[in-house]
mmCIF file of C-alpha atoms in Angstrom:
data_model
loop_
_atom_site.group_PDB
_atom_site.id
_atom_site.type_symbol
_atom_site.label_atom_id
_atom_site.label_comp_id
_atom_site.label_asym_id
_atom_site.label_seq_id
_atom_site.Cartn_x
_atom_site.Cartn_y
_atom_site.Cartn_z
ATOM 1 C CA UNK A 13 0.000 0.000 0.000
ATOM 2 C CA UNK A 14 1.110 3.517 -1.208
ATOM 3 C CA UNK A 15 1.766 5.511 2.465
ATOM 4 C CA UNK A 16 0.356 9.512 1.924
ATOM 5 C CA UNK A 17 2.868 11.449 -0.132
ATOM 6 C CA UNK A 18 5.148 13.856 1.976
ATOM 7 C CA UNK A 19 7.194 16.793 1.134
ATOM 8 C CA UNK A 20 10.364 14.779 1.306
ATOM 9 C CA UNK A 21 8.932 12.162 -1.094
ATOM 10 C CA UNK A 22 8.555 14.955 -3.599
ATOM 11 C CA UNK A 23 11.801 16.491 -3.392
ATOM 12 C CA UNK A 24 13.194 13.569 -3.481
ATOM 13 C CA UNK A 25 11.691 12.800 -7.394
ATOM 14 C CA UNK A 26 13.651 15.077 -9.747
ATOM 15 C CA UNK A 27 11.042 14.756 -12.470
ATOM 16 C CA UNK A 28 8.069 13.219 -11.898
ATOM 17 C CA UNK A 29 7.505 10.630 -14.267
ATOM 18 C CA UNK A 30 3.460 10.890 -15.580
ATOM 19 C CA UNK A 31 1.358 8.350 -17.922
ATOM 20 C CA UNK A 32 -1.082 10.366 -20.095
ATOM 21 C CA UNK A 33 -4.263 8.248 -20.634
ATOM 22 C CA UNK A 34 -6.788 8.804 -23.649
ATOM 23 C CA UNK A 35 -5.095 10.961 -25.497
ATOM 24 C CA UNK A 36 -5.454 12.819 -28.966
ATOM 25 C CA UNK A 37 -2.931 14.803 -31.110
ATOM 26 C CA UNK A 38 -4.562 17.729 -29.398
ATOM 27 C CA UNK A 39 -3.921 16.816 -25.674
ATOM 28 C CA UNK A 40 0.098 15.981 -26.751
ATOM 29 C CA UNK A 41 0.156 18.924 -28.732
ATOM 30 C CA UNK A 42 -0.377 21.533 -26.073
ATOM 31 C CA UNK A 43 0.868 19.254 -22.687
ATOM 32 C CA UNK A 44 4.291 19.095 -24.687
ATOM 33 C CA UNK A 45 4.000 23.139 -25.667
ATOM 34 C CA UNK A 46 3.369 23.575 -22.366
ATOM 35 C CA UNK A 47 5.933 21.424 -20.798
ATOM 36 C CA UNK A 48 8.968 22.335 -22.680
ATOM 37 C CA UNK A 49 8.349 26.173 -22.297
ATOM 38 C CA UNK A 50 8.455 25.313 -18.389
ATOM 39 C CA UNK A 51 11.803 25.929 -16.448
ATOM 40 C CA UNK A 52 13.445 22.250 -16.231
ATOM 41 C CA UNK A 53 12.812 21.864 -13.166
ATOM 42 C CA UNK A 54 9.545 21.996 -13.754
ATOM 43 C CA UNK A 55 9.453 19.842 -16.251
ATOM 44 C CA UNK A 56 7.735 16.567 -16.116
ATOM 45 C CA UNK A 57 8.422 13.269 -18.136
ATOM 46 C CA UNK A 58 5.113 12.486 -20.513
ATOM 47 C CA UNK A 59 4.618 8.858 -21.696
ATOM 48 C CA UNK A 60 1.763 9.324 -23.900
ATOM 49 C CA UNK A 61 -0.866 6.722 -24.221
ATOM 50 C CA UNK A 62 -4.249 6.231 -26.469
ATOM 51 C CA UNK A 63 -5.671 3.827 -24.604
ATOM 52 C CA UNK A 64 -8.262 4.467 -22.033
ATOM 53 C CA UNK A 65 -7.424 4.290 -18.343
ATOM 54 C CA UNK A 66 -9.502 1.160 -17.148
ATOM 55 C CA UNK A 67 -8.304 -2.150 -15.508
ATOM 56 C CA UNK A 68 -6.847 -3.528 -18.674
ATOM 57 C CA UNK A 69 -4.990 -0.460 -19.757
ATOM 58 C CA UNK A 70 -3.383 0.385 -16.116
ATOM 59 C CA UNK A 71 -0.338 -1.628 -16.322
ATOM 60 C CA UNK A 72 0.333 0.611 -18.927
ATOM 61 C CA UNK A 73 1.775 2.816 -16.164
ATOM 62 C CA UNK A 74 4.078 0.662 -14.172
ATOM 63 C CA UNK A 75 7.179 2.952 -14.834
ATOM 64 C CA UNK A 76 5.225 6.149 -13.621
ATOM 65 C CA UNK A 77 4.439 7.816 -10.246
ATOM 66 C CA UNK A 78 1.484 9.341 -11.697
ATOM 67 C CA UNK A 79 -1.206 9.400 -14.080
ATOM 68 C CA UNK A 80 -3.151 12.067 -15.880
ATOM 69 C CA UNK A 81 -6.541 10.661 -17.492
ATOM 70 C CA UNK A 82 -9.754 12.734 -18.570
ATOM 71 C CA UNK A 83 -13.774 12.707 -18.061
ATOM 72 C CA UNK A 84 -14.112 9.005 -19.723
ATOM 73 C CA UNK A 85 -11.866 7.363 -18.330
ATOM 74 C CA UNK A 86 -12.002 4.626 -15.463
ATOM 75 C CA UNK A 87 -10.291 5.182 -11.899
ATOM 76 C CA UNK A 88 -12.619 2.872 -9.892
ATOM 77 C CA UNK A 89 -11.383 0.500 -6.993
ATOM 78 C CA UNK A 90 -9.948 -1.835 -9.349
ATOM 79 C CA UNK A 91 -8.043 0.819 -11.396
ATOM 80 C CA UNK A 92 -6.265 2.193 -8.374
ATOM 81 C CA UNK A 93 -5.701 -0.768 -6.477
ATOM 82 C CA UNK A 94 -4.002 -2.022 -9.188
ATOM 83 C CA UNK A 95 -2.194 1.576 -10.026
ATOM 84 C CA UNK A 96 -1.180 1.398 -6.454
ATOM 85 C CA UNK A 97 0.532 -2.130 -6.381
ATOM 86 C CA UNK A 98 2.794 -0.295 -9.730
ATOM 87 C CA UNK A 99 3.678 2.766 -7.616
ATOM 88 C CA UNK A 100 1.784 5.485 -8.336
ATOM 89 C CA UNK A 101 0.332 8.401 -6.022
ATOM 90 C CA UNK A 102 -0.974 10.561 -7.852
ATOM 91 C CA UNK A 103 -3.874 10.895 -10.264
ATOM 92 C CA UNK A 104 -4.318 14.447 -12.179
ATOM 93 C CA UNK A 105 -7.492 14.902 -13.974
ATOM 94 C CA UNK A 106 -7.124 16.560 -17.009
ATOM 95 C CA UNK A 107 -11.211 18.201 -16.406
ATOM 96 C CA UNK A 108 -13.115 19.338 -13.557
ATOM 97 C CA UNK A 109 -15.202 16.146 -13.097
ATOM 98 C CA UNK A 110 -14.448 14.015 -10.929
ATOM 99 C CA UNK A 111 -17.290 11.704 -10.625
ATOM 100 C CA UNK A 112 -15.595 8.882 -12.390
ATOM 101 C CA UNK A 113 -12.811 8.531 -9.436
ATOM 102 C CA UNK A 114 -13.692 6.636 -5.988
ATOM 103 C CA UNK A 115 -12.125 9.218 -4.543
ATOM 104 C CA UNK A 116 -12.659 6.357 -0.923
ATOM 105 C CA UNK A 117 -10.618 4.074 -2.283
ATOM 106 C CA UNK A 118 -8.101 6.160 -3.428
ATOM 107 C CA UNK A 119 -7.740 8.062 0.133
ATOM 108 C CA UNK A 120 -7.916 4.358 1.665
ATOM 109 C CA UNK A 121 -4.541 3.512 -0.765
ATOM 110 C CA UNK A 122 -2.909 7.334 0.170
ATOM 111 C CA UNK A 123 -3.188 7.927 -3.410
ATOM 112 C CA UNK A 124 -3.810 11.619 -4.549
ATOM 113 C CA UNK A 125 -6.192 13.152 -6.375
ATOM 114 C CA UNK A 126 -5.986 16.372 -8.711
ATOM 115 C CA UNK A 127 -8.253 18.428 -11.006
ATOM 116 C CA UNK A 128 -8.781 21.516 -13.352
ATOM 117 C CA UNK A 129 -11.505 23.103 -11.364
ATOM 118 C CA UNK A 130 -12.010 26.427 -13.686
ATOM 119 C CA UNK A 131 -10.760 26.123 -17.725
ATOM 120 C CA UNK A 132 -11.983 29.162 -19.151
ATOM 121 C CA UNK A 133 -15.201 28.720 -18.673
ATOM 122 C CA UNK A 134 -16.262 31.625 -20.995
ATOM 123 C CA UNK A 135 -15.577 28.372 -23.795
ATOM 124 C CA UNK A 136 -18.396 26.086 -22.205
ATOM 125 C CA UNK A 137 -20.819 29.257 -21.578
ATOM 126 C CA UNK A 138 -20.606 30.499 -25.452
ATOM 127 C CA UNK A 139 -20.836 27.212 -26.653
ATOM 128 C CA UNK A 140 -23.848 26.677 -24.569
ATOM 129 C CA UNK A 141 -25.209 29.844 -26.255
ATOM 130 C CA UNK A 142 -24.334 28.500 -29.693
ATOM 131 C CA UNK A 143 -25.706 25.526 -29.009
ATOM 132 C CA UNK A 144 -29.380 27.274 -27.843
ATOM 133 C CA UNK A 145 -29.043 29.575 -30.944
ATOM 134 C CA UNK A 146 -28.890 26.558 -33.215
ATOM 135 C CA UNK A 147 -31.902 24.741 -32.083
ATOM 136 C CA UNK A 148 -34.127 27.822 -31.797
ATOM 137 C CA UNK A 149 -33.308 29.220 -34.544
ATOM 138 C CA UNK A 150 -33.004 25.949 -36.908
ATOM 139 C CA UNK A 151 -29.292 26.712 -37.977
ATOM 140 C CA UNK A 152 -28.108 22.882 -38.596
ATOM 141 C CA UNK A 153 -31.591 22.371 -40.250
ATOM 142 C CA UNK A 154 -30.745 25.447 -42.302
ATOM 143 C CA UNK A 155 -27.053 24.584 -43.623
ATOM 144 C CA UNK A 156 -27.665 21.332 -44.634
ATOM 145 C CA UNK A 157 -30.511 22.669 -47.063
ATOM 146 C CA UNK A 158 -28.694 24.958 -48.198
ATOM 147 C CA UNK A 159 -25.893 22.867 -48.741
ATOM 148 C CA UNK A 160 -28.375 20.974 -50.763
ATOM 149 C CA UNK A 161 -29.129 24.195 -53.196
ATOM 150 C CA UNK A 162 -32.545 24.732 -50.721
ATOM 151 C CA UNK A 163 -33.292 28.084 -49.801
ATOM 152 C CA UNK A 164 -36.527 27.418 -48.543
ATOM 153 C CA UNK A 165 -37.687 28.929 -45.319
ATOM 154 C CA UNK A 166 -40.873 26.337 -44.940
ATOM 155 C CA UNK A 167 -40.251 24.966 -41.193
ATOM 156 C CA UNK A 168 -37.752 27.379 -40.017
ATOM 157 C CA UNK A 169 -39.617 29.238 -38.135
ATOM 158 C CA UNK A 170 -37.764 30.229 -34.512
ATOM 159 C CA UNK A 171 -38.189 32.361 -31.248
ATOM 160 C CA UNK A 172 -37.198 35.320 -29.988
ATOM 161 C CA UNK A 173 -35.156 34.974 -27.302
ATOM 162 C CA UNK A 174 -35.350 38.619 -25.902
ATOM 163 C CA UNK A 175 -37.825 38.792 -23.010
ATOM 164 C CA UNK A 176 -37.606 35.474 -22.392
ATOM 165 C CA UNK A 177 -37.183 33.234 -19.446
ATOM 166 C CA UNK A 178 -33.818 31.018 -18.693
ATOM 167 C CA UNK A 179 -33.730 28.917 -16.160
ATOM 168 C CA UNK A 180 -30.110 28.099 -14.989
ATOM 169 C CA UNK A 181 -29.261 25.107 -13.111
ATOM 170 C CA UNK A 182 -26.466 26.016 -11.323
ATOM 171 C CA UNK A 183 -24.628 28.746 -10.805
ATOM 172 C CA UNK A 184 -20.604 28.310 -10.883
ATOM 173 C CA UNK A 185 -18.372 29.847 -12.849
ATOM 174 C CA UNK A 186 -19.744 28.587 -16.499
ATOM 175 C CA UNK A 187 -23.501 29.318 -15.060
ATOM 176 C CA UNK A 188 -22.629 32.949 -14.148
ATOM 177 C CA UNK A 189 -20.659 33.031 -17.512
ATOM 178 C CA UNK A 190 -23.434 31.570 -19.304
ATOM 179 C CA UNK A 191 -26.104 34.365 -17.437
ATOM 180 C CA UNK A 192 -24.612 37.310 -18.782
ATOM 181 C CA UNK A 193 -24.929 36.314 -21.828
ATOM 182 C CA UNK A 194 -28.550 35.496 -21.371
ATOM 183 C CA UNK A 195 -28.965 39.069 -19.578
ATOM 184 C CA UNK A 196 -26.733 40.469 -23.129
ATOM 185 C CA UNK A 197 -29.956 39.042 -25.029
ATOM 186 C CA UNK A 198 -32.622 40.713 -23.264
ATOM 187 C CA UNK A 199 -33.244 37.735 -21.532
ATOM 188 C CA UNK A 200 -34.772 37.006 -17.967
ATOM 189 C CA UNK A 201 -32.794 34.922 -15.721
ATOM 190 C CA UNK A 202 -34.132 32.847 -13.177
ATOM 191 C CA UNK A 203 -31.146 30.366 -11.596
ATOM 192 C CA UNK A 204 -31.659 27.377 -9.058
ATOM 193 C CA UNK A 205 -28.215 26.654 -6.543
ATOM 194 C CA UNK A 206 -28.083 25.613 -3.204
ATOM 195 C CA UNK A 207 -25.610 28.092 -2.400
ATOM 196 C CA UNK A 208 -26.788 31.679 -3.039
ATOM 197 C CA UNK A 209 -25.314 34.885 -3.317
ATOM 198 C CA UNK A 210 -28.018 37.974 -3.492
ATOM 199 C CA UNK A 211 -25.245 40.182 -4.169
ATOM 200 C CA UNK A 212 -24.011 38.129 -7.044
ATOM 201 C CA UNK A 213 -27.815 37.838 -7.961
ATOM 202 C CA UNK A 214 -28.156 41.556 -7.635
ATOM 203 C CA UNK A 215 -25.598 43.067 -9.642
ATOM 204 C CA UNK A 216 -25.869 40.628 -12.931
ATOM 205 C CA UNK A 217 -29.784 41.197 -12.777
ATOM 206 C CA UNK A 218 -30.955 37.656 -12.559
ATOM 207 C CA UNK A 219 -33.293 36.047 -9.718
ATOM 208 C CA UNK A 220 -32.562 33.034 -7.110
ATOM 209 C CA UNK A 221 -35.909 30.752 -6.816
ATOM 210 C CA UNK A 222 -36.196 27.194 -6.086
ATOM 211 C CA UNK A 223 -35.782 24.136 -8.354
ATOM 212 C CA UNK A 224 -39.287 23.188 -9.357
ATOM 213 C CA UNK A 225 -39.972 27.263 -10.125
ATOM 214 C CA UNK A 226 -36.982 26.696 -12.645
ATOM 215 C CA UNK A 227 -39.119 23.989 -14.007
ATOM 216 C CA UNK A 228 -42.659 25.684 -13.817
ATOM 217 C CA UNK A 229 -41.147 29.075 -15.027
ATOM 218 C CA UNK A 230 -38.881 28.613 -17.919
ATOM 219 C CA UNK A 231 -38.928 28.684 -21.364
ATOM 220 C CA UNK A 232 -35.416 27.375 -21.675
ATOM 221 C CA UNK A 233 -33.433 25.277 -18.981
ATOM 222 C CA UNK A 234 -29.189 25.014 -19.276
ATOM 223 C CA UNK A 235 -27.924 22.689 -17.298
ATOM 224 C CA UNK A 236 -24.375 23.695 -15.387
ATOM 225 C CA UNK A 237 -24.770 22.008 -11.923
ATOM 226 C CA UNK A 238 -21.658 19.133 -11.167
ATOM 227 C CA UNK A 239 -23.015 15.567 -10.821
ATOM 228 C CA UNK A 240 -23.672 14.699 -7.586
ATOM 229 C CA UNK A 241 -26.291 12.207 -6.069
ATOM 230 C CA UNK A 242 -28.586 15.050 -5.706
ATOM 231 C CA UNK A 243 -28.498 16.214 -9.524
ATOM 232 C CA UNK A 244 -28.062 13.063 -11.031
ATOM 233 C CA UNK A 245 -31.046 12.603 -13.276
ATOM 234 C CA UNK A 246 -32.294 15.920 -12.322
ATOM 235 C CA UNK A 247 -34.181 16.185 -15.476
ATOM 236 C CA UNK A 248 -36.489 13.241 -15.289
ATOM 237 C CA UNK A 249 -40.235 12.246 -15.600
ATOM 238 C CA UNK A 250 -41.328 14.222 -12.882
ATOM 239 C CA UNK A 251 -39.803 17.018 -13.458
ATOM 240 C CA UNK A 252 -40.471 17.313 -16.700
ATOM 241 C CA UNK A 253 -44.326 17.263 -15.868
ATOM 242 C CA UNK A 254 -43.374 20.624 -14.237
ATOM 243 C CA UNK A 255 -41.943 22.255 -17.244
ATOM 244 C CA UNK A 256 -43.848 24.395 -20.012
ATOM 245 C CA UNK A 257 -45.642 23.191 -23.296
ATOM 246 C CA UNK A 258 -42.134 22.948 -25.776
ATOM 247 C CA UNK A 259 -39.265 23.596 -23.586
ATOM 248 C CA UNK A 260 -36.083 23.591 -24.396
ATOM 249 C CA UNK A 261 -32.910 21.950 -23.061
ATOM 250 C CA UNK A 262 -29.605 22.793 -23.278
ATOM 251 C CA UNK A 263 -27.039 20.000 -21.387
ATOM 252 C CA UNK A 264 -22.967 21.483 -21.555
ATOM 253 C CA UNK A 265 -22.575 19.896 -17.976
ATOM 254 C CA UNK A 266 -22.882 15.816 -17.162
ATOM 255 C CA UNK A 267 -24.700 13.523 -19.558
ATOM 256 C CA UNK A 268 -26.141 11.967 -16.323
ATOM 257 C CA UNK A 269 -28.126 14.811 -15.319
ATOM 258 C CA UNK A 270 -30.687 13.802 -17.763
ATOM 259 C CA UNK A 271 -32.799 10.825 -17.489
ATOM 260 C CA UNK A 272 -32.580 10.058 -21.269
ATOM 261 C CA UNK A 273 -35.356 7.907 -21.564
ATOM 262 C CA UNK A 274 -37.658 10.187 -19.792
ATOM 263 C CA UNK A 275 -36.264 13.125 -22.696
ATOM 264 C CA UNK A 276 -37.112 11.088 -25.878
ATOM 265 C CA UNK A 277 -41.086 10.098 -24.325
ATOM 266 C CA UNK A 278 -41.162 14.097 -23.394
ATOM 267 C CA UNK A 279 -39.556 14.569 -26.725
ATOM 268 C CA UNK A 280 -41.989 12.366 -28.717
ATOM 269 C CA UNK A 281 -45.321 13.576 -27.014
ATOM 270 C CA UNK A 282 -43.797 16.741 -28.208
ATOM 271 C CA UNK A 283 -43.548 18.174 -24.006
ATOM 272 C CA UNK A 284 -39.891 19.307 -24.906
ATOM 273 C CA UNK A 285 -40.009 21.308 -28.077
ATOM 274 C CA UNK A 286 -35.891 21.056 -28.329
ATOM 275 C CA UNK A 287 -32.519 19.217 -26.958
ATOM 276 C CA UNK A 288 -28.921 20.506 -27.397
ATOM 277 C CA UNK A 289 -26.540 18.253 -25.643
ATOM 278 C CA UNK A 290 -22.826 18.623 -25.454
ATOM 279 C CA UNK A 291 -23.006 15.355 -23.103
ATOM 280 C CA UNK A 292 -24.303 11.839 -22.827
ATOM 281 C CA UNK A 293 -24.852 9.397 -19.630
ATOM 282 C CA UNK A 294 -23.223 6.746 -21.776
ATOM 283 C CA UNK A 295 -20.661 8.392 -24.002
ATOM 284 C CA UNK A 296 -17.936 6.807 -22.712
ATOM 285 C CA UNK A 297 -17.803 4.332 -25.431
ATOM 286 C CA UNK A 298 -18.811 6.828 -28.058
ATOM 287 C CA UNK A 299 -17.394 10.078 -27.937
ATOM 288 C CA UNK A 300 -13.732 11.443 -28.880
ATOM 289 C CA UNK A 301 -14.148 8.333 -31.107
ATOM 290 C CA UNK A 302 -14.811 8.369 -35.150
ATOM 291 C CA UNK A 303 -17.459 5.241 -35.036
ATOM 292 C CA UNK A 304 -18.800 6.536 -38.233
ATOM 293 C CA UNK A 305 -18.073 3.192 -39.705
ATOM 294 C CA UNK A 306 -19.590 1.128 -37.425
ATOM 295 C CA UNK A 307 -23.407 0.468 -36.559
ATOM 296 C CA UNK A 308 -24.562 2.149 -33.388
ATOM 297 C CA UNK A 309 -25.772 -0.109 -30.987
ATOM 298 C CA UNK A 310 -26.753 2.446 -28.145
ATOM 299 C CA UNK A 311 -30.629 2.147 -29.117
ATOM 300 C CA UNK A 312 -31.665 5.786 -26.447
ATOM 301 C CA UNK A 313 -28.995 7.919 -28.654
ATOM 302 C CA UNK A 314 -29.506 6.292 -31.879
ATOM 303 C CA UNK A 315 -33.496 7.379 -31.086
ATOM 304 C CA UNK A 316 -32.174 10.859 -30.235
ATOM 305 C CA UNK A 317 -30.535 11.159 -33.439
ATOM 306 C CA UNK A 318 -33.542 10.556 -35.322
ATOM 307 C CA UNK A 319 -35.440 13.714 -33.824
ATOM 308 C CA UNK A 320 -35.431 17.007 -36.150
ATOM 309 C CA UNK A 321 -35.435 19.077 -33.171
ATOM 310 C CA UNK A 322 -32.098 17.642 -31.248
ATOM 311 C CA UNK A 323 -28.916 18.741 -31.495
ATOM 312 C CA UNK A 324 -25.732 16.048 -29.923
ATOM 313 C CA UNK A 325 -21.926 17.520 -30.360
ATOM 314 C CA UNK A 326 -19.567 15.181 -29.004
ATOM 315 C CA UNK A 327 -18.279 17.426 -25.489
ATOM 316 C CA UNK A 328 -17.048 20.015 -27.570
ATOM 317 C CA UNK A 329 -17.715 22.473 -25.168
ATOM 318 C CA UNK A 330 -14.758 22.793 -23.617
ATOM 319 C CA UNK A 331 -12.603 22.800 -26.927
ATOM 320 C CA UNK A 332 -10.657 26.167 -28.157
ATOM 321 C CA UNK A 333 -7.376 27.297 -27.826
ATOM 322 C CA UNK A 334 -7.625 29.216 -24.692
ATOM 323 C CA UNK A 335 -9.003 26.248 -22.559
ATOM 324 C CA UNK A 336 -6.668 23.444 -23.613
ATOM 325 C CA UNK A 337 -3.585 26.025 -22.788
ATOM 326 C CA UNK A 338 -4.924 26.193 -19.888
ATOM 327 C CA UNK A 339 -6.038 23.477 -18.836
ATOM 328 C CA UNK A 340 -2.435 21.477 -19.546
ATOM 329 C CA UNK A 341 -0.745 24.790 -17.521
ATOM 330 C CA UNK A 342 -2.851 23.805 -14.491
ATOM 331 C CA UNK A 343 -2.445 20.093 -15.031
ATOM 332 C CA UNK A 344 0.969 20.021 -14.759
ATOM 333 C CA UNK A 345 1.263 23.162 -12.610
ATOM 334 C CA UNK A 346 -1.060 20.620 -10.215
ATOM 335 C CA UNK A 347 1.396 17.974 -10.261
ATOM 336 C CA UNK A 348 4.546 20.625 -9.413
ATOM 337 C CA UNK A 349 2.771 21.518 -6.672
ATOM 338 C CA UNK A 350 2.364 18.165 -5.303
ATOM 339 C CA UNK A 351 6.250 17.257 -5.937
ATOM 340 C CA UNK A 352 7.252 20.656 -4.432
ATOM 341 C CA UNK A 353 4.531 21.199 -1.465
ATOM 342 C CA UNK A 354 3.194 17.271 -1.078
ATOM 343 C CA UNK A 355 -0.204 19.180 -0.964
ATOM 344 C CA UNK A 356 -2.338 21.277 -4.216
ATOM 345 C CA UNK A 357 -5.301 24.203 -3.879
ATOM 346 C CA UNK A 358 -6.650 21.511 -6.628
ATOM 347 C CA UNK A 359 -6.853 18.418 -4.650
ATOM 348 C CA UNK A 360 -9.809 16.521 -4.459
ATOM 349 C CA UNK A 361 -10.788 15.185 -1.179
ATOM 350 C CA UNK A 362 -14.134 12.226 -0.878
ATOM 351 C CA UNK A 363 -16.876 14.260 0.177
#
């Protein structure tokens, strides 16, 4: 069993040695850029690896003290224990989720746990408002028309979105992000959180009110809340029942805040007028992947896909130039600070 890291453990490695899980030309790209314009002694070793991080793809790291791995990938018991036996002590998410580590089992083993709490999230919020602007106003219906010669405007009929209600579902950096650009609109913002700040409330213009008036209230609903027991499936049968005649839903947070199946019944009896999700509960085997030549099993998304009035990116969200810079600075500024300190403002302690 790994004992807790200390500050003489971490002065004692000269350069942390890290496996990179689940990674694209994008996330080498920019780690590497990032890296090599660091001081050396700053500078970490990168062994880059495709491969998911689950129990088959672990042993992958058994020269490395540490392992960065993203929002899909696998840290369970089994993972760690098994990460553990090969030495590592630290695990630095590449995201802000962490709902995919037992963050129990890896106190119980003294392994630590890292993440990128804040990556510009002016990149989520816009894309959240792209993603609303699309689906009211018919945009992806629109360019592939056109792209077809169609200039037709039969069925392309949107909404306003100025005096409007939005109903935010939480309200952290991204949601506050994402509710002044509602407020830019002309649009009224009503937000749901269980931690409140009136002055916050008071100077952006938007009001506090309690989760099923988000539901009763609003003509759209974005969804920027963390995944917690309490939010999971937040959007469900029930709540749904709640919400006005052709609703729409915007999703840029966790797949798993929606109860999918509940979404396509709302969805068919025509309850929800629109879906834009940047997420999926079971995208793990799916996204970041080109499956374009192979037949989708997943039955709920492959339904999804067939409605005119849903829009699914692939957790794109996050993606421009400004977030991956910084989200590889504060990845490997997290695992500097644990070498240097034995401790990180980033850490991630079971709740």
């Amino acid at each position: 069993m790994i004992k807790l890291l200390s500050r003489f453990a971490f002065n004692t490695i000269k350069q942390p040695s890290v496996a990179v899980f689940n990674t694209k030309k994008y996330d080498i790209d920019y780690l590497t850029k990032v890296n090599t314009s660091l001081p050396e002694e700053k500078q970490v070793k990168l062994s880059f690896f495709a491969e998911q991080l689950n129990e088959n793809s672990a042993r992958l790291a058994h020269e490395c003290d540490t392992v960065c791995c993203f929002v899909n990938d696998k840290v369970n018991a089994q993972v760690l224990r098994k990460l553990s036996t090969q030495g590592v002590n630290l695990v630095a998410l590449r995201c802000a989720g962490f709902n995919n580590v037992d963050l129990k089992e890896a106190e119980k083993l003294g392994i630590n746990v890292v993440r990128v709490p804040a990556y510009s999230p002016e990149a989520v919020a816009e894309f959240s408002m792209a993603l609303l602007l699309s689906l009211n106003r018919k945009i992806h219906k629109a360019y592939n028309r056109t792209r077809d010669h169609n200039f037709a405007l039969d069925g392309l009929v949107g909404s306003n979105l100025h005096g409007k209600t939005m109903g935010l579902i939480g309200l952290g950096k991204i949601g506050i992000c994402f509710a002044k650009i509602c407020k830019g609109f002309g649009m009224n913002v009503i937000a749901y959180d269980p931690h409140r700040d009136q002055k916050l409330a008071e100077s952006l213009g938007f009001q506090y009110v309690d989760e099923s008036d988000i539901f009763y209230q609003s003509d759209y609903i974005s969804l920027h809340c963390p995944l917690t027991p309490q939010t999971r499936h937040i959007i469900n049968d029930h709540s749904i029942t709640k919400m006005k005649e052709n609703v729409m839903i915007i999703n840029t947070g966790r797949g798993a805040l929606i109860e999918t199946k509940a979404v396509v019944n709302a969805l068919k009896k025509k309850k929800i007028g629109g879906l834009a999700i940047d997420v999926y509960e079971q995208e793990e085997k799916l996204f970041f992947k080109d499956v374009s030549q192979e037949v989708l099993t997943d039955d709920v998304l492959a339904r999804l896909l067939s409605f005119p009035n849903v829009i699914i990116t692939g957790h794109q969200a996050f993606f421009t130039h400004e977030a991956l810079m910084n989200i590889s600075q504060t990845t490997l500024n997290n695992i500097y600070e644990f070498k240097i300190k034995g401790s990180c403002i980033n850490q991630v302690h079971p709740q």
